Short mmCIF file of C-alpha atoms in Angstrom, two decimals:
data_model
loop_
_atom_site.label_atom_id
_atom_site.label_comp_id
_atom_site.label_asym_id
_atom_site.label_seq_id
_atom_site.Cartn_x
_atom_site.Cartn_y
_atom_site.Cartn_z
CA MET A 1 -47.97 -77.18 55.05
CA LYS A 2 -47.87 -78.25 51.35
CA ASN A 3 -49.33 -74.85 50.51
CA SER A 4 -46.73 -73.10 52.39
CA ILE A 5 -43.77 -75.09 50.59
CA LEU A 6 -45.50 -74.53 47.09
CA LEU A 7 -45.99 -70.78 47.79
CA ALA A 8 -42.18 -70.58 48.88
CA ILE A 9 -41.22 -72.66 45.71
CA THR A 10 -43.07 -70.25 43.45
CA CYS A 11 -41.61 -66.94 45.04
CA ILE A 12 -37.96 -68.41 44.57
CA LEU A 13 -38.84 -69.13 40.96
CA MET A 14 -40.35 -65.84 40.25
CA GLN A 15 -37.28 -64.15 41.67
CA SER A 16 -35.40 -66.13 40.02
CA CYS A 17 -37.02 -65.27 36.43
CA ASN A 18 -36.96 -61.63 37.52
CA SER A 19 -33.15 -61.68 38.15
CA GLN A 20 -32.09 -62.69 34.60
CA GLU A 21 -29.94 -60.89 32.55
CA LYS A 22 -31.27 -59.06 29.43
CA ASP A 23 -29.35 -59.34 25.94
CA LEU A 24 -29.41 -56.34 24.05
CA ALA A 25 -28.98 -58.65 20.89
CA GLN A 26 -32.63 -59.82 21.73
CA LEU A 27 -34.40 -56.35 21.76
CA THR A 28 -36.94 -55.85 18.90
CA PHE A 29 -37.98 -52.17 19.69
CA THR A 30 -41.65 -53.67 20.62
CA GLU A 31 -40.61 -53.80 24.21
CA LYS A 32 -43.02 -51.65 26.55
CA TYR A 33 -41.40 -49.77 29.72
CA ASN A 34 -44.02 -51.23 32.61
CA THR A 35 -42.63 -54.84 32.18
CA PHE A 36 -39.01 -53.97 30.60
CA PHE A 37 -36.80 -53.40 33.60
CA GLU A 38 -38.43 -55.81 35.98
CA ASP A 39 -36.22 -55.64 39.06
CA ILE A 40 -32.87 -54.49 37.18
CA PRO A 41 -31.90 -50.70 38.79
CA ASN A 42 -32.52 -48.03 36.69
CA GLU A 43 -33.23 -44.24 36.95
CA LEU A 44 -35.01 -41.77 34.99
CA ASP A 45 -33.31 -38.65 33.87
CA LYS A 46 -36.10 -36.14 33.96
CA ASP A 47 -36.51 -33.82 31.03
CA TYR A 48 -33.55 -35.46 29.49
CA SER A 49 -33.43 -37.30 25.98
CA ILE A 50 -30.60 -37.85 23.68
CA VAL A 51 -33.10 -37.98 20.85
CA ASP A 52 -36.15 -35.36 21.96
CA ALA A 53 -37.12 -34.58 25.68
CA GLN A 54 -40.59 -33.60 24.59
CA LEU A 55 -41.06 -37.38 23.04
CA TYR A 56 -39.20 -39.65 24.78
CA ASN A 57 -38.32 -40.77 28.48
CA SER A 58 -34.80 -41.73 29.18
CA TYR A 59 -33.93 -44.06 31.71
CA LYS A 60 -30.12 -44.88 32.63
CA SER A 61 -28.80 -47.94 33.97
CA GLU A 62 -25.00 -49.27 35.02
CA SER A 63 -26.56 -52.71 35.94
CA GLU A 64 -24.52 -55.56 35.30
CA ARG A 65 -27.48 -57.80 34.34
CA ILE A 66 -28.41 -55.28 31.45
CA LEU A 67 -25.13 -54.82 29.65
CA PHE A 68 -25.14 -57.70 27.54
CA PHE A 69 -24.82 -58.26 23.62
CA ASN A 70 -25.28 -61.79 22.35
CA GLY A 71 -24.16 -63.23 25.69
CA ILE A 72 -21.02 -60.78 25.70
CA ASP A 73 -20.50 -59.12 29.20
CA LEU A 74 -20.25 -55.18 28.35
CA SER A 75 -19.85 -54.07 32.22
CA GLY A 76 -16.75 -52.63 33.53
CA TYR A 77 -15.05 -49.42 34.53
CA ARG A 78 -12.16 -47.41 34.30
CA ASP A 79 -11.34 -46.54 37.91
CA LYS A 80 -14.26 -46.98 40.39
CA LYS A 81 -17.38 -48.80 39.99
CA GLY A 82 -20.32 -46.32 40.06
CA ALA A 83 -18.09 -43.40 39.50
CA PHE A 84 -17.54 -41.33 36.24
CA GLY A 85 -16.22 -44.01 33.59
CA THR A 86 -18.80 -46.66 34.54
CA ASN A 87 -19.96 -48.29 31.34
CA ASN A 88 -23.76 -47.47 31.08
CA ILE A 89 -26.72 -47.63 28.81
CA ARG A 90 -29.71 -45.26 28.29
CA PHE A 91 -32.98 -46.57 26.89
CA GLU A 92 -35.25 -44.18 25.45
CA PHE A 93 -39.30 -45.00 25.56
CA SER A 94 -41.96 -42.89 23.76
CA LYS A 95 -44.02 -40.88 26.04
CA ASN A 96 -46.94 -41.39 23.84
CA ASP A 97 -47.00 -45.29 23.86
CA SER A 98 -44.29 -46.34 26.37
CA ILE A 99 -42.54 -48.44 23.76
CA LEU A 100 -38.86 -48.84 23.24
CA ASN A 101 -37.48 -47.05 20.50
CA PHE A 102 -33.78 -46.25 20.87
CA TYR A 103 -30.90 -47.10 23.15
CA TYR A 104 -27.13 -45.49 23.66
CA LEU A 105 -24.57 -47.64 25.21
CA LYS A 106 -21.25 -46.07 26.44
CA LEU A 107 -18.14 -47.90 27.01
CA TYR A 108 -15.50 -46.36 28.92
CA THR A 109 -13.18 -49.86 28.82
CA LYS A 110 -12.00 -49.93 25.44
CA GLU A 111 -11.12 -53.77 25.72
CA LYS A 112 -14.72 -54.46 25.35
CA VAL A 113 -14.90 -53.13 21.99
CA ASP A 114 -13.34 -55.73 20.02
CA LYS A 115 -15.71 -58.51 21.77
CA LEU A 116 -18.82 -55.99 20.83
CA ILE A 117 -17.87 -56.12 17.20
CA GLU A 118 -17.56 -59.77 17.10
CA ALA A 119 -20.74 -60.24 18.98
CA ILE A 120 -22.44 -58.18 16.71
CA ASN A 121 -20.92 -59.96 13.68
CA ASN A 122 -21.80 -63.29 15.18
CA LYS A 123 -25.37 -62.36 15.67
CA ILE A 124 -26.06 -60.16 12.59
CA GLY A 125 -23.39 -60.44 10.11
CA LYS A 126 -20.78 -58.10 8.61
CA PRO A 127 -21.68 -54.44 8.69
CA SER A 128 -23.45 -52.93 6.05
CA TYR A 129 -21.27 -49.52 6.19
CA ILE A 130 -17.89 -48.65 7.79
CA THR A 131 -15.86 -45.41 7.78
CA MET A 132 -12.45 -44.26 8.61
CA PHE A 133 -11.84 -41.42 11.14
CA ASN A 134 -8.29 -41.11 9.11
CA PRO A 135 -7.59 -42.74 5.52
CA ASN A 136 -4.57 -44.24 7.10
CA ASP A 137 -6.07 -45.75 10.28
CA SER A 138 -5.88 -49.59 10.00
CA SER A 139 -9.27 -50.07 11.53
CA PRO A 140 -12.69 -48.30 11.12
CA TYR A 141 -13.80 -45.45 13.41
CA ALA A 142 -17.51 -46.20 12.92
CA LEU A 143 -19.56 -49.29 11.83
CA LEU A 144 -23.19 -49.70 10.86
CA TRP A 145 -24.99 -53.15 11.34
CA GLU A 146 -28.86 -53.50 10.45
CA ASP A 147 -31.01 -56.35 10.83
CA LYS A 148 -35.21 -56.67 10.01
CA THR A 149 -35.83 -54.51 13.08
CA SER A 150 -33.01 -52.45 14.01
CA PHE A 151 -29.78 -50.34 12.94
CA TYR A 152 -26.80 -50.59 15.11
CA LEU A 153 -24.24 -47.86 14.95
CA LEU A 154 -20.93 -48.04 16.72
CA THR A 155 -18.77 -44.81 16.91
CA GLY A 156 -15.32 -44.45 17.98
CA ALA A 157 -14.41 -48.10 17.53
CA ASN A 158 -10.43 -47.19 17.54
CA LYS A 159 -10.79 -44.53 20.25
CA ASN A 160 -10.93 -44.50 24.05
CA LEU A 161 -14.77 -43.70 24.25
CA PRO A 162 -16.74 -45.94 22.04
CA ASN A 163 -20.59 -45.70 21.84
CA LEU A 164 -23.05 -48.12 20.35
CA ILE A 165 -26.26 -46.71 19.39
CA ALA A 166 -29.35 -48.80 18.42
CA PHE A 167 -32.95 -47.92 17.38
CA ASN A 168 -36.00 -49.08 15.38
CA LYS A 169 -35.48 -48.65 11.95
CA ASN A 170 -38.78 -47.84 11.04
CA ASN A 171 -38.39 -44.80 13.13
CA LEU A 172 -37.70 -42.36 10.40
CA ILE A 173 -37.43 -39.34 12.97
CA ILE A 174 -34.50 -41.11 14.61
CA ARG A 175 -32.92 -42.49 11.34
CA LYS A 176 -32.46 -38.90 9.78
CA GLN A 177 -31.44 -37.75 12.94
CA TRP A 178 -28.48 -40.36 13.62
CA LEU A 179 -27.67 -41.35 10.19
CA SER A 180 -25.48 -38.17 9.92
CA GLY A 181 -21.73 -37.72 10.66
CA PRO A 182 -19.66 -40.58 10.01
CA PHE A 183 -22.73 -42.19 8.44
CA GLN A 184 -24.07 -39.40 6.20
CA TYR A 185 -23.54 -41.25 3.08
CA TYR A 186 -25.28 -44.21 3.94
CA GLY A 187 -28.19 -42.36 4.92
CA ASP A 188 -28.05 -40.61 1.54
CA TYR A 189 -28.26 -44.15 -0.02
CA LEU A 190 -31.45 -45.14 2.29
CA ASP A 191 -33.25 -41.80 1.23
CA GLU A 192 -32.49 -42.73 -2.41
CA ILE A 193 -34.05 -46.05 -1.92
CA ASP A 194 -36.98 -44.67 -0.22
CA GLU A 195 -37.59 -41.91 -2.92
CA LYS A 196 -37.10 -44.22 -5.65
CA GLY A 197 -38.88 -47.42 -4.23
CA LEU A 198 -35.43 -49.55 -4.77
CA LYS A 199 -34.77 -52.80 -3.21
CA LYS A 200 -31.46 -53.14 -1.36
CA GLU A 201 -31.07 -56.55 -3.03
CA ALA A 202 -31.10 -55.24 -6.25
CA TYR A 203 -29.34 -51.99 -5.51
CA SER A 204 -26.45 -52.14 -3.23
CA TYR A 205 -24.71 -49.26 -1.56
CA LYS A 206 -21.86 -49.81 -3.73
CA ASN A 207 -24.18 -49.33 -6.77
CA TYR A 208 -25.19 -46.06 -5.15
CA VAL A 209 -21.66 -44.93 -4.88
CA ASP A 210 -20.63 -45.57 -8.21
CA ASP A 211 -23.73 -43.66 -9.53
CA ARG A 212 -22.84 -40.82 -7.23
CA ASN A 213 -19.16 -40.95 -8.86
CA LYS A 214 -20.25 -40.94 -12.44
CA GLU A 215 -22.42 -37.76 -11.41
CA GLY A 216 -19.06 -36.21 -10.29
CA TYR A 217 -19.65 -36.78 -6.44
CA GLY A 218 -16.38 -38.01 -6.08
CA GLU A 219 -16.38 -37.94 -2.16
CA TYR A 220 -18.68 -40.88 -1.93
CA LEU A 221 -16.15 -43.31 -3.93
CA LYS A 222 -13.22 -41.59 -1.85
CA ASN A 223 -14.79 -42.54 1.40
CA TYR A 224 -15.78 -45.84 0.49
CA ARG A 225 -14.75 -48.89 2.36
CA LYS A 226 -15.63 -52.25 1.74
CA PRO A 227 -16.96 -53.87 5.01
#
């Protein structure tokens, strides 16, 4: 009888542990696929990848238990839950070692964006880089944060369909692919640091912008915005 009770309690505890939410702010891009989702619903998009279908498997989820950042709930939908317009996320795991390298969060509910920006600022600090879609805009179109392990790229922050992309900052292939477009100048800065063996603490992005301006590349200074 005692053994049956202990077994029942153990099963309840295991189910409780397996049903906990995952927080995107806690990911370090060392997570393995076979233990990552546990019982959180997800679906493999066969032969599809936002990065490279030959190198990565992409898993999509709309589960409310995985749409959190630093405790902020990012789940929601425009018209009908589960239909087009439902907030969702894709995780990309390397086919080589099944380790998480990249995720892509799509938000159809604009009201979550301010909360997401606040959550990232609280977790990481101010963004390293911002850019405006239009110079006359009152708020940034794109923001970039980085911590010790990851880059976080938010685009469309003042539009109707913002996206958050995060990836392992040691993955240079992904970095060069995604630090483009609105983040191109910051990508150029990182390339400069790598090529010259510089330290960010001694050579800031503003230092880089000023140097480019002296060399006649005024677009760097023209597009510079203090985070």
